[in-house]
Tab-separated table of C-alpha atoms in Angstrom:
chain	number	residue	atom	x	y	z
A	1	UNK	CA	90.753	13.398	46.778
A	2	UNK	CA	87.209	14.693	47.331
A	3	UNK	CA	86.325	13.908	43.705
A	4	UNK	CA	87.667	10.356	43.949
A	5	UNK	CA	85.709	9.775	47.169
A	6	UNK	CA	82.474	10.893	45.485
A	7	UNK	CA	83.063	8.520	42.578
A	8	UNK	CA	84.139	5.490	44.642
A	9	UNK	CA	82.593	2.076	44.082
A	10	UNK	CA	82.673	-1.328	45.689
A	11	UNK	CA	85.135	-3.728	44.063
A	12	UNK	CA	84.376	-7.449	43.979
A	13	UNK	CA	86.701	-8.523	41.161
A	14	UNK	CA	90.458	-8.110	41.594
A	15	UNK	CA	93.497	-8.272	39.338
A	16	UNK	CA	96.304	-10.754	39.953
A	17	UNK	CA	98.557	-7.977	41.283
A	18	UNK	CA	99.489	-8.571	44.910
A	19	UNK	CA	99.241	-6.054	47.745
A	20	UNK	CA	102.747	-5.605	49.219
A	21	UNK	CA	103.121	-6.075	52.973
A	22	UNK	CA	104.819	-2.671	53.192
A	23	UNK	CA	101.766	-0.932	51.688
A	24	UNK	CA	99.289	-2.943	53.738
A	25	UNK	CA	101.108	-2.128	56.980
A	26	UNK	CA	101.297	1.546	56.027
A	27	UNK	CA	97.530	1.613	55.453
A	28	UNK	CA	96.889	-0.112	58.775
A	29	UNK	CA	99.109	2.414	60.556
A	30	UNK	CA	97.125	5.223	58.948
A	31	UNK	CA	93.878	3.531	59.988
A	32	UNK	CA	95.097	3.314	63.567
A	33	UNK	CA	95.045	7.107	63.734
A	34	UNK	CA	91.228	6.986	63.627
A	35	UNK	CA	89.365	8.112	66.727
A	36	UNK	CA	88.551	5.422	69.258
A	37	UNK	CA	86.999	5.071	72.704
A	38	UNK	CA	89.284	6.405	75.421
A	39	UNK	CA	92.367	5.714	73.278
A	40	UNK	CA	92.050	2.068	74.355
A	41	UNK	CA	91.996	0.760	70.748
A	42	UNK	CA	89.516	-2.009	71.475
A	43	UNK	CA	90.035	-3.721	68.126
A	44	UNK	CA	92.160	-6.231	66.251
A	45	UNK	CA	92.605	-7.035	62.560
A	46	UNK	CA	93.312	-10.531	61.264
A	47	UNK	CA	95.083	-10.581	57.898
A	48	UNK	CA	94.355	-13.556	55.659
A	49	UNK	CA	96.538	-14.114	52.612
A	50	UNK	CA	96.824	-17.888	52.241
A	51	UNK	CA	94.438	-19.526	49.810
A	52	UNK	CA	93.792	-22.299	52.310
A	53	UNK	CA	92.572	-19.851	54.941
A	54	UNK	CA	90.487	-17.916	52.417
A	55	UNK	CA	88.744	-21.122	51.424
A	56	UNK	CA	88.177	-21.901	55.096
A	57	UNK	CA	86.525	-18.505	55.556
A	58	UNK	CA	84.507	-18.545	52.334
A	59	UNK	CA	81.516	-20.638	53.538
A	60	UNK	CA	80.935	-18.209	56.422
A	61	UNK	CA	80.634	-15.470	53.797
A	62	UNK	CA	78.168	-17.487	51.702
A	63	UNK	CA	81.010	-18.373	49.304
A	64	UNK	CA	81.222	-14.907	47.800
A	65	UNK	CA	83.887	-15.136	45.103
A	66	UNK	CA	85.723	-12.036	46.325
A	67	UNK	CA	86.823	-13.902	49.465
A	68	UNK	CA	88.902	-16.464	47.585
A	69	UNK	CA	89.852	-14.187	44.690
A	70	UNK	CA	91.094	-11.120	46.592
A	71	UNK	CA	94.801	-11.101	47.499
A	72	UNK	CA	94.006	-9.954	51.052
A	73	UNK	CA	91.058	-10.543	53.378
A	74	UNK	CA	90.906	-8.458	56.559
A	75	UNK	CA	88.688	-9.448	59.483
A	76	UNK	CA	88.085	-6.540	61.863
A	77	UNK	CA	87.237	-7.538	65.426
A	78	UNK	CA	85.841	-5.875	68.510
A	79	UNK	CA	88.587	-6.836	70.958
A	80	UNK	CA	88.555	-6.330	74.724
A	81	UNK	CA	90.841	-9.319	75.296
A	82	UNK	CA	94.126	-7.460	74.863
A	83	UNK	CA	93.120	-4.581	77.154
A	84	UNK	CA	91.757	-6.913	79.851
A	85	UNK	CA	94.985	-8.918	79.824
A	86	UNK	CA	97.048	-5.743	80.070
A	87	UNK	CA	94.937	-4.587	83.009
A	88	UNK	CA	95.282	-7.931	84.792
A	89	UNK	CA	99.074	-7.792	84.474
A	90	UNK	CA	99.032	-4.281	85.976
A	91	UNK	CA	96.872	-5.044	89.028
A	92	UNK	CA	93.803	-3.385	87.461
A	93	UNK	CA	90.288	-4.859	87.286
A	94	UNK	CA	88.775	-4.195	83.847
A	95	UNK	CA	84.992	-4.591	83.873
A	96	UNK	CA	84.783	-5.130	80.136
A	97	UNK	CA	82.797	-8.383	79.943
A	98	UNK	CA	79.548	-6.639	79.008
A	99	UNK	CA	77.454	-5.403	76.118
A	100	UNK	CA	78.456	-1.753	76.549
A	101	UNK	CA	82.094	-2.670	75.952
A	102	UNK	CA	81.144	-4.713	72.892
A	103	UNK	CA	79.332	-1.717	71.393
A	104	UNK	CA	82.285	0.584	72.092
A	105	UNK	CA	84.735	-1.928	70.663
A	106	UNK	CA	82.545	-2.456	67.590
A	107	UNK	CA	82.472	1.279	66.914
A	108	UNK	CA	86.262	1.394	67.306
A	109	UNK	CA	86.690	-1.504	64.871
A	110	UNK	CA	84.382	0.047	62.290
A	111	UNK	CA	86.143	3.415	62.500
A	112	UNK	CA	89.424	1.587	61.962
A	113	UNK	CA	87.978	-0.310	58.993
A	114	UNK	CA	86.500	2.755	57.312
A	115	UNK	CA	89.675	4.795	57.748
A	116	UNK	CA	91.587	1.898	56.205
A	117	UNK	CA	89.164	1.936	53.254
A	118	UNK	CA	89.677	5.637	52.574
A	119	UNK	CA	93.459	5.254	52.682
A	120	UNK	CA	93.410	2.075	50.578
A	121	UNK	CA	91.261	3.615	47.858
A	122	UNK	CA	93.476	6.713	47.800
A	123	UNK	CA	96.381	4.372	46.991
A	124	UNK	CA	94.491	2.737	44.121
A	125	UNK	CA	93.174	-0.334	45.910
A	126	UNK	CA	89.584	-1.540	45.819
A	127	UNK	CA	87.602	-2.884	48.757
A	128	UNK	CA	84.377	-4.699	49.482
A	129	UNK	CA	82.635	-4.831	52.858
A	130	UNK	CA	81.232	-8.237	53.762
A	131	UNK	CA	78.169	-7.865	55.977
A	132	UNK	CA	78.101	-11.630	56.385
A	133	UNK	CA	80.655	-11.368	59.197
A	134	UNK	CA	78.050	-10.924	61.923
A	135	UNK	CA	75.695	-13.427	60.264
A	136	UNK	CA	78.207	-16.221	60.683
A	137	UNK	CA	80.541	-15.026	63.404
A	138	UNK	CA	80.790	-18.464	65.056
A	139	UNK	CA	82.515	-20.289	62.152
A	140	UNK	CA	84.766	-17.266	61.591
A	141	UNK	CA	85.784	-17.437	65.249
A	142	UNK	CA	86.618	-21.127	64.796
A	143	UNK	CA	88.519	-20.612	61.549
A	144	UNK	CA	90.616	-17.754	62.916
A	145	UNK	CA	91.099	-19.175	66.445
A	146	UNK	CA	89.581	-16.075	68.032
A	147	UNK	CA	89.628	-16.078	71.879
A	148	UNK	CA	87.131	-14.891	74.491
A	149	UNK	CA	86.273	-11.164	74.539
A	150	UNK	CA	86.927	-10.887	70.796
A	151	UNK	CA	84.159	-10.863	68.148
A	152	UNK	CA	84.483	-10.288	64.384
A	153	UNK	CA	82.292	-7.391	63.255
A	154	UNK	CA	83.201	-6.786	59.617
A	155	UNK	CA	85.402	-8.140	56.850
A	156	UNK	CA	87.067	-6.392	53.914
A	157	UNK	CA	88.338	-7.980	50.740
A	158	UNK	CA	91.210	-5.895	49.392
A	159	UNK	CA	93.099	-5.770	46.102
A	160	UNK	CA	93.755	-3.893	42.904
A	161	UNK	CA	90.547	-3.624	40.847
A	162	UNK	CA	90.121	-5.738	37.741
A	163	UNK	CA	88.938	-4.041	34.552
A	164	UNK	CA	86.351	-3.006	33.661
A	165	UNK	CA	85.293	-1.225	36.840
A	166	UNK	CA	81.730	-1.851	38.032
A	167	UNK	CA	79.097	0.853	37.849
A	168	UNK	CA	78.733	3.104	40.868
A	169	UNK	CA	75.737	2.228	43.056
A	170	UNK	CA	73.035	4.816	43.556
A	171	UNK	CA	72.577	6.668	46.833
A	172	UNK	CA	69.578	8.404	48.363
A	173	UNK	CA	69.645	12.235	48.295
A	174	UNK	CA	70.949	14.068	51.359
A	175	UNK	CA	67.479	15.094	52.461
A	176	UNK	CA	66.642	11.419	52.928
A	177	UNK	CA	69.010	11.032	55.876
A	178	UNK	CA	70.212	14.468	56.994
A	179	UNK	CA	67.970	16.087	59.628
A	180	UNK	CA	68.427	19.723	60.650
A	181	UNK	CA	68.152	20.514	64.373
A	182	UNK	CA	65.649	17.720	65.048
A	183	UNK	CA	64.497	14.438	63.507
A	184	UNK	CA	61.847	15.171	60.867
A	185	UNK	CA	59.828	11.974	60.554
A	186	UNK	CA	58.680	10.629	57.192
A	187	UNK	CA	55.237	10.263	55.690
A	188	UNK	CA	54.069	8.607	52.492
A	189	UNK	CA	54.522	11.773	50.452
A	190	UNK	CA	58.118	12.328	51.549
A	191	UNK	CA	58.987	8.641	51.135
A	192	UNK	CA	57.613	8.669	47.588
A	193	UNK	CA	59.748	11.695	46.765
A	194	UNK	CA	62.945	10.407	48.386
A	195	UNK	CA	62.801	6.954	46.781
A	196	UNK	CA	61.459	7.996	43.356
A	197	UNK	CA	64.826	8.101	41.570
A	198	UNK	CA	66.071	4.870	43.152
A	199	UNK	CA	62.897	2.999	42.229
A	200	UNK	CA	62.927	4.272	38.647
A	201	UNK	CA	66.454	3.157	37.781
A	202	UNK	CA	66.525	0.548	34.999
A	203	UNK	CA	68.761	-1.756	37.025
A	204	UNK	CA	66.354	-1.711	39.979
A	205	UNK	CA	63.306	-2.202	37.759
A	206	UNK	CA	65.048	-5.255	36.308
A	207	UNK	CA	65.930	-6.381	39.847
A	208	UNK	CA	62.241	-6.301	40.767
A	209	UNK	CA	61.178	-8.226	37.663
A	210	UNK	CA	63.872	-10.884	38.048
A	211	UNK	CA	62.686	-11.593	41.590
A	212	UNK	CA	59.014	-11.727	40.622
A	213	UNK	CA	58.037	-8.875	42.942
A	214	UNK	CA	55.891	-5.782	42.586
A	215	UNK	CA	58.154	-3.253	44.316
A	216	UNK	CA	61.841	-2.784	45.097
A	217	UNK	CA	61.036	-2.760	48.807
A	218	UNK	CA	59.567	-6.267	48.494
A	219	UNK	CA	62.851	-7.534	47.049
A	220	UNK	CA	64.637	-6.355	50.185
A	221	UNK	CA	62.040	-7.643	52.669
A	222	UNK	CA	60.906	-10.853	50.959
A	223	UNK	CA	64.081	-12.023	49.217
A	224	UNK	CA	67.279	-10.422	50.448
A	225	UNK	CA	66.715	-9.670	54.146
A	226	UNK	CA	63.733	-11.664	55.305
A	227	UNK	CA	62.236	-11.459	58.773
A	228	UNK	CA	63.007	-15.135	59.353
A	229	UNK	CA	66.668	-14.703	58.438
A	230	UNK	CA	67.031	-11.516	60.464
A	231	UNK	CA	65.587	-13.201	63.546
A	232	UNK	CA	67.696	-16.340	63.048
A	233	UNK	CA	70.990	-14.484	62.615
A	234	UNK	CA	70.114	-12.183	65.517
A	235	UNK	CA	69.741	-15.191	67.791
A	236	UNK	CA	72.967	-16.701	66.493
A	237	UNK	CA	74.915	-13.497	67.075
A	238	UNK	CA	73.570	-13.118	70.608
A	239	UNK	CA	74.818	-16.670	71.241
A	240	UNK	CA	78.250	-15.601	69.992
A	241	UNK	CA	78.280	-12.558	72.279
A	242	UNK	CA	77.454	-14.796	75.249
A	243	UNK	CA	80.033	-17.373	74.206
A	244	UNK	CA	82.714	-14.705	73.809
A	245	UNK	CA	81.959	-13.139	77.201
A	246	UNK	CA	80.214	-9.900	76.239
A	247	UNK	CA	76.799	-10.668	77.736
A	248	UNK	CA	77.744	-11.378	81.334
A	249	UNK	CA	74.805	-10.885	83.699
A	250	UNK	CA	75.216	-10.322	87.414
A	251	UNK	CA	72.599	-10.474	90.139
A	252	UNK	CA	71.867	-7.239	91.969
């Protein structure tokens, strides 16, 4: 299993083979064994199989083809709603309408999602994370009829990989992100060393040329993840957190 985990890759093209409900439920049960905050399981997963619903979700994910082509789309949500309702029916006052709870619930949801991924890939399925979930949380909330105290935090497309498999993406070496005993900050020399292989790859050199930039970093900052977009989507997501009840402010 260790070897397969080291050779894993993101799958965006899927075969026509369906994912049986029995297998999907088994994988979700496995995922539910992941660690979570206080064993409260502050998460929910919304399973989308119908083509109509996939097409409704697609614009929120910038119409990535994997959304409508995958047999299953899973939306993982930070969910305090269920716990708060349980508490209210048991004469308990849950103070969960705050940012701290959202962070805890988001961590829970991501642990659930990643554990699902490991189990799914072990069973021969392919997955793709969609980071667009937090960019466009509001339309996803509308499409999936998500209530207060629930916010989508990530989405997975799931299915059996189509052939041929895509190439495996590069990763930075361990010394780029593993710090021993204390955080060893970076300087220009260490950055040059850590990013040398990534910047020299033919695919990344082509990526730079195709975007008319001088460096790979400029592609990320000027084209893919611009300051303007980051600030815009940050503001939009904060609006969603307020709308969904996770940014309640109280006077002292």
